[in-house]
XYZ file of C-alpha atoms in Angstrom:
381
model
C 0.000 0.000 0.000
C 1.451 3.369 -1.227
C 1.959 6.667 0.863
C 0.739 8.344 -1.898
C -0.603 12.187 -2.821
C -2.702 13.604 -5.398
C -0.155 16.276 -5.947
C 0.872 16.602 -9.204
C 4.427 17.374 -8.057
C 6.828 14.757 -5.893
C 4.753 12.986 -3.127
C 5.323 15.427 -0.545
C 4.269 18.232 -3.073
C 7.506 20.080 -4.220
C 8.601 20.620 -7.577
C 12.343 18.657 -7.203
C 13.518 15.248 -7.002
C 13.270 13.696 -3.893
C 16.896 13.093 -3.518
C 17.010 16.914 -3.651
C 14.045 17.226 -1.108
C 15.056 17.316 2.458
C 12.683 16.073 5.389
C 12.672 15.966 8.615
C 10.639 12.930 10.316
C 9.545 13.476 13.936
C 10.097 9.935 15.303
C 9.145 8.197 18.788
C 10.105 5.094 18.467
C 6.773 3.502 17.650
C 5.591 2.215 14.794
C 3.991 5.106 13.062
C 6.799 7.459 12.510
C 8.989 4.461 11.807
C 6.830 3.928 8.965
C 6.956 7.234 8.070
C 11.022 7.375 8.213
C 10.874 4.453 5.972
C 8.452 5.130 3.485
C 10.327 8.777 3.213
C 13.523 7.085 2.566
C 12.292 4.349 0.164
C 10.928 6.807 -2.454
C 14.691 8.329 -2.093
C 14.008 11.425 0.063
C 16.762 12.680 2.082
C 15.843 11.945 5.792
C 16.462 12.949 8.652
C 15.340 11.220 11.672
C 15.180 13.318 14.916
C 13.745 12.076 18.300
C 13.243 14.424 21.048
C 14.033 13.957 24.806
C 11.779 15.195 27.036
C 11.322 14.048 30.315
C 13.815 11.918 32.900
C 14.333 8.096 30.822
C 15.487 6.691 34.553
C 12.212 6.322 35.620
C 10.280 5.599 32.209
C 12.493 2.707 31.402
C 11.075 0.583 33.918
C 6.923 1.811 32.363
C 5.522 0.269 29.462
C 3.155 2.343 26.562
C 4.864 5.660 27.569
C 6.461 7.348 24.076
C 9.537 9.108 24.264
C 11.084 6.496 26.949
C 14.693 5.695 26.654
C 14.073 2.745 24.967
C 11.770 4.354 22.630
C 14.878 6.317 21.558
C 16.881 3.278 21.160
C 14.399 1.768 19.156
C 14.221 5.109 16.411
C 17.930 5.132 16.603
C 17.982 1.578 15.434
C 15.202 2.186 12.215
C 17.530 5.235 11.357
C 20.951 2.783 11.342
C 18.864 -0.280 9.343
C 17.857 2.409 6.957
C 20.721 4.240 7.051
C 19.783 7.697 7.146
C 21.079 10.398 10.147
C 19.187 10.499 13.329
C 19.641 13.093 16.357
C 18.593 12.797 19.726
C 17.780 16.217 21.048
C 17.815 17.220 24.447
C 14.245 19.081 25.283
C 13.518 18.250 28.856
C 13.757 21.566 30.132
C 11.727 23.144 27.471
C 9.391 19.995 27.939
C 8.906 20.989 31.723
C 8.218 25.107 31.313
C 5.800 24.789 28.762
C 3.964 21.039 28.977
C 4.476 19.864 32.433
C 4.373 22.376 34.537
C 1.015 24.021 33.172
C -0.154 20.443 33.099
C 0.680 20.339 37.291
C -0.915 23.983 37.600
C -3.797 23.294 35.918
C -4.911 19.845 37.767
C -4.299 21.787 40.816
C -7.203 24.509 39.797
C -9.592 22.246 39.317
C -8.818 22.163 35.392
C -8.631 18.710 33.528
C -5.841 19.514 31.120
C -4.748 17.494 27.889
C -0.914 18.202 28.113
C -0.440 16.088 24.324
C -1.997 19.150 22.782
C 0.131 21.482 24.466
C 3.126 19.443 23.813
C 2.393 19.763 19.653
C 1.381 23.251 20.030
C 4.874 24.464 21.975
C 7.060 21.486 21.574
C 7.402 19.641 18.436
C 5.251 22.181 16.252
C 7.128 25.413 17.418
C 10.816 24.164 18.910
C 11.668 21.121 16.693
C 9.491 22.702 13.492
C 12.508 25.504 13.892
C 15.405 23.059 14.200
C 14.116 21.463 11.204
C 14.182 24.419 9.145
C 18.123 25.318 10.877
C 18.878 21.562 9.053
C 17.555 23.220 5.580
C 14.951 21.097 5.744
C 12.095 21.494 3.342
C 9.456 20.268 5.583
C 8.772 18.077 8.684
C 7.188 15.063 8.503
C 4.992 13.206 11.555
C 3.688 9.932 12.262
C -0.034 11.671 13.200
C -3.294 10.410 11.909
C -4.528 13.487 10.435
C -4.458 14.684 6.856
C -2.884 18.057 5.157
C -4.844 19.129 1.746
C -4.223 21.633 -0.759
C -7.594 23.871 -0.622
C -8.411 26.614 -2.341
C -6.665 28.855 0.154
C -3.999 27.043 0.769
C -3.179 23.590 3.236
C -6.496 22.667 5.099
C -6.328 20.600 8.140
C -8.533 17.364 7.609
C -9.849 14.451 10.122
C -7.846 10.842 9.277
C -9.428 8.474 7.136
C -9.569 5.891 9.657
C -11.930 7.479 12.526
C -10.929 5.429 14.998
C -7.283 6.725 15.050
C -7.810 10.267 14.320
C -5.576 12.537 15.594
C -7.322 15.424 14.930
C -8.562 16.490 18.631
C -4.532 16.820 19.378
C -3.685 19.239 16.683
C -6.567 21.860 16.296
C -3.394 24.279 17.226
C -1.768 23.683 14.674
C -1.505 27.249 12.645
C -1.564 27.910 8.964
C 1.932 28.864 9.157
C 2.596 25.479 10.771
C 0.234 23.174 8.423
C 2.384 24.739 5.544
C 5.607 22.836 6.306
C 3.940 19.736 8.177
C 3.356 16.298 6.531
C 1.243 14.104 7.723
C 1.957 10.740 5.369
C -0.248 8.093 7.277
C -3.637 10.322 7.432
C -5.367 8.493 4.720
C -4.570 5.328 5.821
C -7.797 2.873 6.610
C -6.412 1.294 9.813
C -3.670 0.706 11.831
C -3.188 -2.577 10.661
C -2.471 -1.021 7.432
C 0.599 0.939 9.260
C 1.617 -2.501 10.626
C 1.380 -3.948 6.968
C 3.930 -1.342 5.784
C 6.276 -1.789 8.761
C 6.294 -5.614 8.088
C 7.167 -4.994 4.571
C 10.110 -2.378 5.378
C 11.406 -5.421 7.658
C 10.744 -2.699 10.756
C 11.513 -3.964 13.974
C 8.751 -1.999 15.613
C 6.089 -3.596 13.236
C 5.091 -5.374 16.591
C 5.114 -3.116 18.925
C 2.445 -2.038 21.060
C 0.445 1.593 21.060
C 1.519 4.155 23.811
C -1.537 3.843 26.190
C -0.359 6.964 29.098
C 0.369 10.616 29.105
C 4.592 9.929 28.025
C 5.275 11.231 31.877
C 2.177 10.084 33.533
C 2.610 6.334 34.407
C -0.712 4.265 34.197
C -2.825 7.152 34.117
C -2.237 8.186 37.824
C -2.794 12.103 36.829
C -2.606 12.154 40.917
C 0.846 10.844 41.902
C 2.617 13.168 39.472
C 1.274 16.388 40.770
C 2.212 15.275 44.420
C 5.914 14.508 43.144
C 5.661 17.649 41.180
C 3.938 20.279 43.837
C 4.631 18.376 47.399
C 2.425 19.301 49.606
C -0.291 21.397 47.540
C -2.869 18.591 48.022
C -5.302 19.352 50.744
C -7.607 17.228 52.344
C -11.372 18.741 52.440
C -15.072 17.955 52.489
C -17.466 15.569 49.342
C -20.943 17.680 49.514
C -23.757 17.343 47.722
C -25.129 19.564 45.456
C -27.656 20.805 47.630
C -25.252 21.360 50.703
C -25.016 17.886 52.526
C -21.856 16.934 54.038
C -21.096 13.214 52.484
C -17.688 12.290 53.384
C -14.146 13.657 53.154
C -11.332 13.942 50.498
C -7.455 13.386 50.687
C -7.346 16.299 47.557
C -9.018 17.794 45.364
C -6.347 16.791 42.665
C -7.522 12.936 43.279
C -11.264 13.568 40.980
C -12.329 14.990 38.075
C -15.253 16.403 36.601
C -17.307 13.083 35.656
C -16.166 11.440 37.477
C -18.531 8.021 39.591
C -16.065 5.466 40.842
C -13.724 6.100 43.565
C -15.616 8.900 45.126
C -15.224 6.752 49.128
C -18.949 8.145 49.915
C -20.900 4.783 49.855
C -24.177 3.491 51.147
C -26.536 6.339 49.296
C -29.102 5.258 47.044
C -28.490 7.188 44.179
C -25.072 6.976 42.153
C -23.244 10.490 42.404
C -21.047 12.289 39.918
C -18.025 14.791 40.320
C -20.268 17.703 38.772
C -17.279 20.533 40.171
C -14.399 21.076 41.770
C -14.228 24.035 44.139
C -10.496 24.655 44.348
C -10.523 27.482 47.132
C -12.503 25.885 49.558
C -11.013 22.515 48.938
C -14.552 21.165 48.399
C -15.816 18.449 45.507
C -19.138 18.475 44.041
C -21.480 15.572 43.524
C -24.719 15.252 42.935
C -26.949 13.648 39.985
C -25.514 12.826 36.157
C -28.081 15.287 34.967
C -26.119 18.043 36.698
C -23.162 16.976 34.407
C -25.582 18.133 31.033
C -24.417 21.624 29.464
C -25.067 22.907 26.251
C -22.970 26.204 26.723
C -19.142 26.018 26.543
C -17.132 29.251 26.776
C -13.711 28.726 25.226
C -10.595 31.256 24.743
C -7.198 30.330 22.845
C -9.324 29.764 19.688
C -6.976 28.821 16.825
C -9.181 28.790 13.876
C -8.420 27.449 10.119
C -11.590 29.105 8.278
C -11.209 30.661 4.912
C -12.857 33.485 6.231
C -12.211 35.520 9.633
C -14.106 33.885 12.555
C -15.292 37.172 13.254
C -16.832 37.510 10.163
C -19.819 35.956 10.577
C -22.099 36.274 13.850
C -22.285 32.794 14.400
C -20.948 29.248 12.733
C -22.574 26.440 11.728
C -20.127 23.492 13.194
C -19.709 19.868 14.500
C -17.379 19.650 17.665
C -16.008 17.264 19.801
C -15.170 17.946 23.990
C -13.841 15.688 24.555
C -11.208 13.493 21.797
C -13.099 10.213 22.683
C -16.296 11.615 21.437
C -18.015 12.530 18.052
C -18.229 15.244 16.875
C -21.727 16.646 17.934
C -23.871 19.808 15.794
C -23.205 22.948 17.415
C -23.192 26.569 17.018
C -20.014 28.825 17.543
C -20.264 32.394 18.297
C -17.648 34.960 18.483
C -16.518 37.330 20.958
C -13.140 38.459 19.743
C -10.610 36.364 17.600
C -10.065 34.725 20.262
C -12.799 33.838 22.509
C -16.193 32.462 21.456
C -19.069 30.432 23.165
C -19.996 27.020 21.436
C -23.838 25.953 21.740
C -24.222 22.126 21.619
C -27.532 21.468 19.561
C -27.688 18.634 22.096
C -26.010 18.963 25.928
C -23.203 17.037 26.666
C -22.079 15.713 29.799
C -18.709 15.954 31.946
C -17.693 18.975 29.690
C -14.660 20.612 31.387
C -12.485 23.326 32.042
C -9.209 22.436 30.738
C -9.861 20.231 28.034
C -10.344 20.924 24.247
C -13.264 22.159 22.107
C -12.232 21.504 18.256
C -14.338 22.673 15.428
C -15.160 20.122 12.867
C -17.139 21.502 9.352
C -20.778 20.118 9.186
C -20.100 18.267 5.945
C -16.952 16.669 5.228
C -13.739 16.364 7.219
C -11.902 19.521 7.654
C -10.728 20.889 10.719
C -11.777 24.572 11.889
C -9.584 24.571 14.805
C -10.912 24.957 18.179
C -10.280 26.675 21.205
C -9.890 25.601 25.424
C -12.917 25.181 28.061
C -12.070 27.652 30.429
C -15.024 27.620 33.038
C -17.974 25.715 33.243
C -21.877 26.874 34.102
């Protein structure tokens, strides 16, 4: 199965040889950007394999289905060698830290339920290592991401993968026009991930096999609340579980231990009726409950919009969209209004539950599969 393009020029759209085309290929380790590397380098482009660093490899070599572990890096170093094309390691743990992880810790601790893999594309790999692949004269930067790049009227569109069950899409709404200009994203149209393994098999990779990252790279099995007590000792406070309408049910070791949604695990047993984190009062070290219905909304305010329209979002009064709150969900009809370039307030056709601050809003068109953008939740109603 071919990595194919419609463009008319070479596959990754310039008019030159690929032997004259230089790309950078943003590999983990796994599978997909393996692929990538060696499709890139079959069809004779001049590759260049760079793997980033970003958090302390002492403790993630001993954690399985975290990317960006030290053997992760062994195992791109090794595709690079087989294929023989150069490969870097780069050293990005302190940028990593100031601009994933600690917003990640500061967040969780205001009640927030961040998605840190968004941030890390947005300020990491997209912005840092998209600039140290144009300081190696590369023409563009190719990732492993299940998400496609087309050539629209105005220019590169952002489009949904082919394969819904692996799109990517919820991760990148950052990405800016700028950015989509020199990104390539080779396995978007792909139909599964099967079909990834297929092509790893047949470029003899030795990661054809290997599992999917599962975790947050520097959150081991999914404990969100045993990193921010290594990262912020001491800032989690014990308080009181109430009820909605002002009961006293139990008590808490933290507010960083629930999040909005949230049913199991909440150590207030023996009541009739099942209970649901519906908020998280950070100042008074208090968490919510009370019934799922109290979890509906159908108003989302959201500010950091990055949108991808043809036109200005501010150029109509209101939108027209599909959009997804959370990136295990469909997309969902909605209407997007603007209050600056910036900020906007989404109204879900339908209400959705366990919508909250921190996480991701991304705009979807109503027909089709191109990405608008999207913006963050930044308080709840």
């Amino acid at each position: 199965m071919a990595l194919d393009s419609d463009t008319p020029l070479n596959s990754l759209g310039f008019a030159k040889s690929p032997a004259e085309t230089r790309v950078v290929v943003a590999m983990s380790g796994g599978v997909d950007s393996s692929v990538v590397a060696a499709h890139l380098a079959a069809e004779g482009y001049d590759v260049v394999g760079v793997t980033l660093q970003l958090y302390d490899h002492g403790a993630a070599l001993a954690k399985k289905g975290a990317c960006c572990a030290g053997v992760d890096i062994h195992d791109a170093r090794r595709v690079a060698e087989d294929l023989g094309f150069p490969h870097y390691v780069l050293d990005y743990e302190n940028i990593f830290r100031d601009a994933v992880i600690d917003e990640f810790a500061d967040s969780y601790l205001a009640g927030a339920t961040p998605v840190p893999c968004i941030r890390c594309n947005e300020r990491v790999k997209f912005k840092d290592l998209l600039e140290t692949a144009r300081d190696l004269d590369a023409d563009c930067m190719a990732t492993g991401h299940y998400i496609q790049r087309k050539m629209g009227a105005q220019g590169p569109e952002l489009h949904s993968a082919t394969d819904a069950a692996r799109d990517q899409s919820y991760f990148l709404f950052s990405t800016t026009p700028e950015q989509l200009d020199y990104l390539r994203f080779p396995l978007g149209h792909l139909p599964s991930k099967q079909a990834t393994r297929d092509l790893a098999a047949q470029y003899g990779l030795q990661v054809a096999d290997k599992p999917d990252s599962q975790d947050i790279c520097f959150v081991p099995d999914g404990n969100y609340a045993s990193v921010i007590e290594k990262l912020r000792p001491g800032a989690a406070e014990p308080g009181e579980i109430v009820h909605a309408d002002g009961r006293v049910l139990g008590r808490h070791e933290g507010v960083i231990h629930y999040t909005i949604g949230q049913r199991r695990g909440l150590g207030i047993g023996g009541l009739e009726e099942p209970l649901y984190v519906v908020r998280l009062d950070v100042d008074n070290h208090r968490v919510i409950v009370g019934p799922k219905e109290m979890l509906a909304t159908r108003r989302v305010p959201l500010r950091e919009i990055n949108w991808l329209g043809d036109e200005p979002l501010t150029s109509r009064a209101e939108w027209a969209v599909s959009v997804k709150v959370r990136s295990t969900r469909p997309p969902r009809d909605a209407v997007l209004r603007p209050i600056s370039e910036t900020e906007a307030e989404v109204e879900l056709l339908t209400a959705e539950e366990g919508v909250s601050p921190g996480q991701a809003c991304v705009f979807y068109a109503r027909e089709g599969s191109r990405v608008l953008g999207g913006g963050w939740i930044w308080r709840g109603y």
